[in-house]
mmCIF file of C-alpha atoms in Angstrom:
data_model
loop_
_atom_site.group_PDB
_atom_site.id
_atom_site.type_symbol
_atom_site.label_atom_id
_atom_site.label_comp_id
_atom_site.label_asym_id
_atom_site.label_seq_id
_atom_site.Cartn_x
_atom_site.Cartn_y
_atom_site.Cartn_z
ATOM 1 C CA MET A 11 -24.972 24.259 -23.770
ATOM 2 C CA LYS A 12 -26.278 20.791 -22.907
ATOM 3 C CA LYS A 13 -29.825 21.905 -23.757
ATOM 4 C CA ILE A 14 -28.684 23.265 -27.141
ATOM 5 C CA PHE A 15 -26.900 19.977 -27.906
ATOM 6 C CA SER A 16 -30.071 18.005 -27.056
ATOM 7 C CA LEU A 17 -32.136 20.220 -29.361
ATOM 8 C CA ILE A 18 -29.633 19.649 -32.181
ATOM 9 C CA LEU A 19 -29.860 15.866 -31.699
ATOM 10 C CA LEU A 20 -33.677 16.025 -31.671
ATOM 11 C CA SER A 21 -33.639 18.117 -34.838
ATOM 12 C CA LEU A 22 -31.350 15.628 -36.581
ATOM 13 C CA PHE A 23 -33.598 12.725 -35.499
ATOM 14 C CA LEU A 24 -36.769 14.412 -36.784
ATOM 15 C CA THR A 25 -35.070 15.328 -40.055
ATOM 16 C CA SER A 26 -33.915 11.726 -40.485
ATOM 17 C CA SER A 27 -37.432 10.384 -39.766
ATOM 18 C CA ILE A 28 -39.059 12.779 -42.238
ATOM 19 C CA LYS A 29 -36.466 11.925 -44.880
ATOM 20 C CA ALA A 30 -37.054 8.191 -44.342
ATOM 21 C CA GLN A 31 -40.791 8.659 -44.918
ATOM 22 C CA THR A 32 -40.150 10.929 -47.929
ATOM 23 C CA ASP A 33 -37.804 8.359 -49.444
ATOM 24 C CA CYS A 34 -40.482 5.666 -49.090
ATOM 25 C CA LYS A 35 -42.678 6.084 -52.154
ATOM 26 C CA VAL A 36 -46.284 5.194 -52.880
ATOM 27 C CA LEU A 37 -46.832 4.500 -56.585
ATOM 28 C CA LYS A 38 -50.563 5.250 -56.678
ATOM 29 C CA PRO A 39 -50.646 8.993 -57.545
ATOM 30 C CA GLU A 40 -53.868 9.773 -55.661
ATOM 31 C CA ILE A 41 -52.300 8.788 -52.296
ATOM 32 C CA SER A 42 -48.634 9.561 -52.942
ATOM 33 C CA LEU A 43 -48.264 12.894 -51.104
ATOM 34 C CA LEU A 44 -47.593 11.606 -47.578
ATOM 35 C CA TYR A 45 -46.819 8.086 -46.332
ATOM 36 C CA LYS A 46 -46.251 6.657 -42.878
ATOM 37 C CA GLY A 47 -45.577 2.977 -42.403
ATOM 38 C CA ASP A 48 -43.442 0.014 -43.366
ATOM 39 C CA CYS A 49 -40.944 0.390 -46.175
ATOM 40 C CA LYS A 50 -38.785 -1.893 -48.315
ATOM 41 C CA ASN A 51 -36.325 -0.897 -51.034
ATOM 42 C CA GLY A 52 -37.679 2.648 -51.053
ATOM 43 C CA LEU A 53 -41.306 1.593 -51.573
ATOM 44 C CA ALA A 54 -44.278 1.260 -49.234
ATOM 45 C CA HIS A 55 -44.294 -2.401 -48.263
ATOM 46 C CA GLY A 56 -46.238 -3.854 -45.324
ATOM 47 C CA TYR A 57 -48.726 -1.892 -43.250
ATOM 48 C CA GLY A 58 -49.066 1.862 -43.642
ATOM 49 C CA LYS A 59 -51.153 4.985 -44.164
ATOM 50 C CA ALA A 60 -51.014 7.085 -47.325
ATOM 51 C CA ASP A 61 -52.551 10.457 -48.125
ATOM 52 C CA GLY A 62 -52.981 12.655 -51.157
ATOM 53 C CA ILE A 63 -56.211 13.586 -52.869
ATOM 54 C CA ASP A 64 -57.559 10.363 -51.337
ATOM 55 C CA HIS A 65 -56.655 8.388 -48.198
ATOM 56 C CA TYR A 66 -55.673 4.725 -47.772
ATOM 57 C CA GLU A 67 -54.863 2.649 -44.713
ATOM 58 C CA GLY A 68 -53.875 -0.985 -44.956
ATOM 59 C CA ASN A 69 -51.370 -3.311 -46.545
ATOM 60 C CA PHE A 70 -48.922 -2.395 -49.296
ATOM 61 C CA LYS A 71 -46.689 -4.380 -51.614
ATOM 62 C CA LYS A 72 -43.978 -2.773 -53.744
ATOM 63 C CA GLY A 73 -45.526 0.681 -53.393
ATOM 64 C CA LEU A 74 -49.151 -0.237 -54.123
ATOM 65 C CA PRO A 75 -52.172 -1.216 -52.018
ATOM 66 C CA ASN A 76 -52.084 -5.002 -51.815
ATOM 67 C CA GLY A 77 -53.967 -7.215 -49.368
ATOM 68 C CA PHE A 78 -56.611 -5.850 -47.011
ATOM 69 C CA GLY A 79 -57.136 -2.102 -46.810
ATOM 70 C CA ILE A 80 -59.593 0.783 -46.533
ATOM 71 C CA TYR A 81 -59.612 3.437 -49.267
ATOM 72 C CA ALA A 82 -61.524 6.712 -48.906
ATOM 73 C CA TRP A 83 -62.034 8.940 -51.958
ATOM 74 C CA SER A 84 -62.163 12.717 -51.633
ATOM 75 C CA THR A 85 -65.685 12.543 -53.069
ATOM 76 C CA GLY A 86 -66.914 10.488 -50.093
ATOM 77 C CA GLU A 87 -66.882 6.894 -51.362
ATOM 78 C CA VAL A 88 -65.222 4.215 -49.207
ATOM 79 C CA TYR A 89 -64.004 0.736 -50.152
ATOM 80 C CA GLU A 90 -63.057 -1.803 -47.484
ATOM 81 C CA GLY A 91 -61.664 -5.098 -48.683
ATOM 82 C CA SER A 92 -59.009 -6.844 -50.730
ATOM 83 C CA TRP A 93 -56.529 -5.164 -53.077
ATOM 84 C CA MET A 94 -54.005 -6.390 -55.613
ATOM 85 C CA ASN A 95 -51.447 -4.215 -57.404
ATOM 86 C CA GLY A 96 -53.303 -1.021 -56.460
ATOM 87 C CA LEU A 97 -56.698 -2.245 -57.703
ATOM 88 C CA ARG A 98 -59.737 -3.579 -55.893
ATOM 89 C CA HIS A 99 -59.468 -7.329 -56.279
ATOM 90 C CA GLY A 100 -61.242 -9.965 -54.188
ATOM 91 C CA LYS A 101 -63.987 -9.609 -51.592
ATOM 92 C CA GLY A 102 -64.940 -6.141 -50.432
ATOM 93 C CA LYS A 103 -67.575 -3.593 -49.484
ATOM 94 C CA TYR A 104 -68.041 -0.328 -51.390
ATOM 95 C CA THR A 105 -70.095 2.481 -49.833
ATOM 96 C CA PHE A 106 -71.225 5.426 -51.971
ATOM 97 C CA PHE A 107 -74.008 7.997 -52.351
ATOM 98 C CA PHE A 108 -76.635 7.169 -55.012
ATOM 99 C CA ASN A 109 -80.097 8.639 -55.616
ATOM 100 C CA GLU A 110 -79.694 10.859 -52.564
ATOM 101 C CA LYS A 111 -79.038 7.982 -50.165
ATOM 102 C CA ASP A 112 -76.127 5.906 -48.899
ATOM 103 C CA THR A 113 -75.673 2.693 -50.864
ATOM 104 C CA THR A 114 -73.538 -0.336 -50.039
ATOM 105 C CA GLN A 115 -72.277 -2.780 -52.641
ATOM 106 C CA GLU A 116 -70.764 -6.013 -51.317
ATOM 107 C CA GLY A 117 -69.222 -8.835 -53.262
ATOM 108 C CA LYS A 118 -66.265 -9.609 -55.457
ATOM 109 C CA TRP A 119 -64.015 -7.343 -57.522
ATOM 110 C CA VAL A 120 -61.660 -8.369 -60.317
ATOM 111 C CA LYS A 121 -59.067 -5.801 -61.423
ATOM 112 C CA ASP A 122 -61.175 -2.911 -60.053
ATOM 113 C CA GLU A 123 -64.407 -4.143 -61.675
ATOM 114 C CA TYR A 124 -67.359 -5.333 -59.590
ATOM 115 C CA THR A 125 -68.352 -8.852 -60.697
ATOM 116 C CA GLY A 126 -71.194 -9.615 -58.297
ATOM 117 C CA MET A 127 -71.803 -11.269 -54.988
ATOM 118 C CA ALA A 128 -68.961 -13.389 -53.660
ATOM 119 C CA VAL A 129 -69.871 -17.074 -53.543
ATOM 120 C CA GLU A 130 -68.885 -18.739 -50.306
ATOM 121 C CA LYS A 131 -67.599 -22.288 -50.629
ATOM 122 C CA GLU A 132 -69.756 -24.786 -48.794
ATOM 123 C CA TYR A 133 -66.886 -27.258 -48.387
ATOM 124 C CA SER A 134 -63.251 -27.802 -49.302
ATOM 125 C CA VAL A 135 -60.784 -30.701 -49.471
ATOM 126 C CA SER A 136 -57.175 -30.236 -48.395
ATOM 127 C CA VAL A 137 -55.833 -33.817 -48.690
ATOM 128 C CA ARG A 138 -56.992 -36.674 -50.940
ATOM 129 C CA ARG A 139 -54.651 -39.631 -51.098
ATOM 130 C CA ASN A 140 -55.209 -42.944 -52.912
ATOM 131 C CA LEU A 141 -58.789 -42.400 -54.023
ATOM 132 C CA ASP A 142 -60.426 -42.006 -57.430
ATOM 133 C CA ARG A 143 -63.058 -39.371 -56.734
ATOM 134 C CA TYR A 144 -65.350 -37.929 -54.085
ATOM 135 C CA SER A 145 -68.596 -35.981 -53.789
ATOM 136 C CA PHE A 146 -70.448 -33.966 -51.136
ATOM 137 C CA TYR A 147 -74.224 -33.812 -50.850
ATOM 138 C CA ARG A 148 -76.208 -31.687 -48.389
ATOM 139 C CA ARG A 149 -79.546 -33.339 -47.702
ATOM 140 C CA GLY A 150 -81.141 -30.906 -45.256
ATOM 141 C CA ASN A 151 -80.838 -29.304 -41.862
ATOM 142 C CA GLY A 152 -79.021 -31.077 -39.069
ATOM 143 C CA ASN A 153 -75.570 -31.718 -37.668
ATOM 144 C CA THR A 154 -74.627 -35.198 -38.896
ATOM 145 C CA ILE A 155 -72.096 -36.131 -41.585
ATOM 146 C CA PHE A 156 -72.516 -39.568 -43.170
ATOM 147 C CA VAL A 157 -69.561 -41.145 -44.962
ATOM 148 C CA LYS A 158 -69.993 -43.804 -47.658
ATOM 149 C CA LEU A 159 -66.989 -45.704 -49.015
ATOM 150 C CA TYR A 160 -67.321 -47.243 -52.480
ATOM 151 C CA GLN A 161 -65.345 -49.514 -54.749
ATOM 152 C CA LEU A 162 -66.430 -50.635 -58.221
ATOM 153 C CA GLY A 163 -69.792 -48.943 -57.708
ATOM 154 C CA ARG A 164 -70.652 -50.842 -54.519
ATOM 155 C CA ILE A 165 -70.201 -50.170 -50.814
ATOM 156 C CA ASN A 166 -66.658 -51.150 -49.896
ATOM 157 C CA SER A 167 -67.007 -53.453 -46.894
ATOM 158 C CA ASP A 168 -63.437 -54.741 -47.102
ATOM 159 C CA ILE A 169 -61.621 -51.966 -45.247
ATOM 160 C CA ASN A 170 -59.307 -52.012 -42.231
ATOM 161 C CA ASN A 171 -57.830 -49.559 -39.730
ATOM 162 C CA LEU A 172 -60.632 -47.023 -40.132
ATOM 163 C CA THR A 173 -60.061 -43.853 -38.107
ATOM 164 C CA LEU A 174 -62.364 -40.841 -37.963
ATOM 165 C CA SER A 175 -61.309 -37.601 -36.285
ATOM 166 C CA GLY A 176 -62.797 -34.115 -36.240
ATOM 167 C CA ASN A 177 -62.747 -30.789 -34.431
ATOM 168 C CA SER A 178 -66.202 -31.356 -32.897
ATOM 169 C CA GLY A 179 -68.915 -33.960 -32.451
ATOM 170 C CA PHE A 180 -68.519 -37.726 -32.141
ATOM 171 C CA PRO A 181 -67.298 -40.310 -34.691
ATOM 172 C CA MET A 182 -69.771 -42.998 -35.804
ATOM 173 C CA ASP A 183 -68.284 -46.375 -36.703
ATOM 174 C CA ARG A 184 -71.008 -48.974 -36.883
ATOM 175 C CA SER A 185 -71.451 -51.825 -39.329
ATOM 176 C CA THR A 186 -73.650 -49.900 -41.766
ATOM 177 C CA ILE A 187 -73.174 -46.269 -40.699
ATOM 178 C CA ILE A 188 -69.931 -44.342 -40.428
ATOM 179 C CA GLY A 189 -69.413 -40.608 -40.110
ATOM 180 C CA PHE A 190 -69.653 -37.835 -37.535
ATOM 181 C CA ASP A 191 -72.595 -36.909 -35.299
ATOM 182 C CA GLN A 192 -73.520 -33.748 -33.347
ATOM 183 C CA VAL A 193 -70.888 -31.674 -35.106
ATOM 184 C CA SER A 194 -70.489 -27.897 -35.020
ATOM 185 C CA TYR A 195 -69.750 -25.887 -38.154
ATOM 186 C CA PRO A 196 -67.383 -25.104 -39.684
ATOM 187 C CA PHE A 197 -66.329 -28.730 -39.263
ATOM 188 C CA GLU A 198 -62.888 -30.113 -40.079
ATOM 189 C CA GLY A 199 -62.515 -33.863 -40.407
ATOM 190 C CA ILE A 200 -59.985 -36.542 -41.291
ATOM 191 C CA ILE A 201 -60.861 -40.003 -42.637
ATOM 192 C CA LYS A 202 -58.199 -42.719 -42.852
ATOM 193 C CA TYR A 203 -58.485 -46.378 -43.764
ATOM 194 C CA ARG A 204 -56.726 -49.238 -45.515
ATOM 195 C CA THR A 205 -58.292 -51.057 -48.465
ATOM 196 C CA TRP A 206 -57.516 -53.387 -51.359
ATOM 197 C CA ASN A 207 -57.066 -52.161 -54.900
ATOM 198 C CA LYS A 208 -59.670 -53.059 -57.523
ATOM 199 C CA MET A 209 -57.784 -56.204 -58.584
ATOM 200 C CA HIS A 210 -57.454 -57.280 -54.955
ATOM 201 C CA THR A 211 -53.710 -57.757 -55.359
ATOM 202 C CA THR A 212 -52.355 -55.131 -52.966
ATOM 203 C CA GLN A 213 -53.480 -52.844 -50.168
ATOM 204 C CA TYR A 214 -52.970 -49.111 -49.712
ATOM 205 C CA ASP A 215 -53.791 -46.384 -47.199
ATOM 206 C CA VAL A 216 -56.437 -43.775 -47.986
ATOM 207 C CA VAL A 217 -56.345 -40.309 -46.404
ATOM 208 C CA PHE A 218 -59.112 -37.722 -46.855
ATOM 209 C CA GLU A 219 -59.059 -34.351 -45.063
ATOM 210 C CA PHE A 220 -61.932 -31.924 -45.538
ATOM 211 C CA LYS A 221 -63.782 -28.910 -44.177
ATOM 212 C CA ILE A 222 -67.530 -28.225 -44.328
ATOM 213 C CA ILE A 223 -68.635 -24.627 -43.793
ATOM 214 C CA LYS A 224 -72.385 -24.691 -44.373
ATOM 215 C CA PRO A 225 -74.410 -26.287 -41.533
ATOM 216 C CA GLY A 226 -76.653 -29.256 -42.248
ATOM 217 C CA ASP A 227 -76.799 -33.015 -42.690
ATOM 218 C CA TRP A 228 -74.184 -34.059 -45.232
ATOM 219 C CA VAL A 229 -73.237 -37.197 -47.151
ATOM 220 C CA ILE A 230 -69.654 -37.690 -48.331
ATOM 221 C CA ASN A 231 -69.099 -40.351 -51.003
ATOM 222 C CA ILE A 232 -65.534 -41.619 -51.466
ATOM 223 C CA HIS A 233 -64.681 -43.923 -54.377
ATOM 224 C CA ASN A 234 -61.580 -46.127 -54.624
#
């Protein structure tokens, strides 16, 4: 009797699990037959696997592939990369058979259309406070970053409280040369200093946070 009761409980549990997966829908018809994974409000949402004519494994949002995922077509093609609203969108790699040989296409997709090779940013700026403009210039191979501070088109020699910090290398703070030496890339740095305004009537604090991805000798120009 106890064994029969246990089998009934197991049967109810399996039925409940299958129903939960059935109730969780995938809105892309080609992979909507069977789904196993995270669910929200009756739709695939989070990480999961979906099968139908094709197969998909990766992230979902509101029932559609969204984020990173791998999609395999029944005809043999495979796409591994970014998705948005059920379409290839962002960086990815598409493998297919062409002219009787395997072919790989890497780059960027926009709304399921291939637009070409993805361009990697060489640098980025996350914080720029109390400055007019800035520029980056790569002048060759190396591992040194030179920083030049300008005001009214000339080198700004009237600065105080200069601090240089980074995730590698050593700060340089000499009379004519400031920057970072012997850095490793990608390099993340923070430059802070206090300077006068153009009219020389008040002082303010400048903060500049940046990241350089491409190795080399760099010059950063900051204008106040």
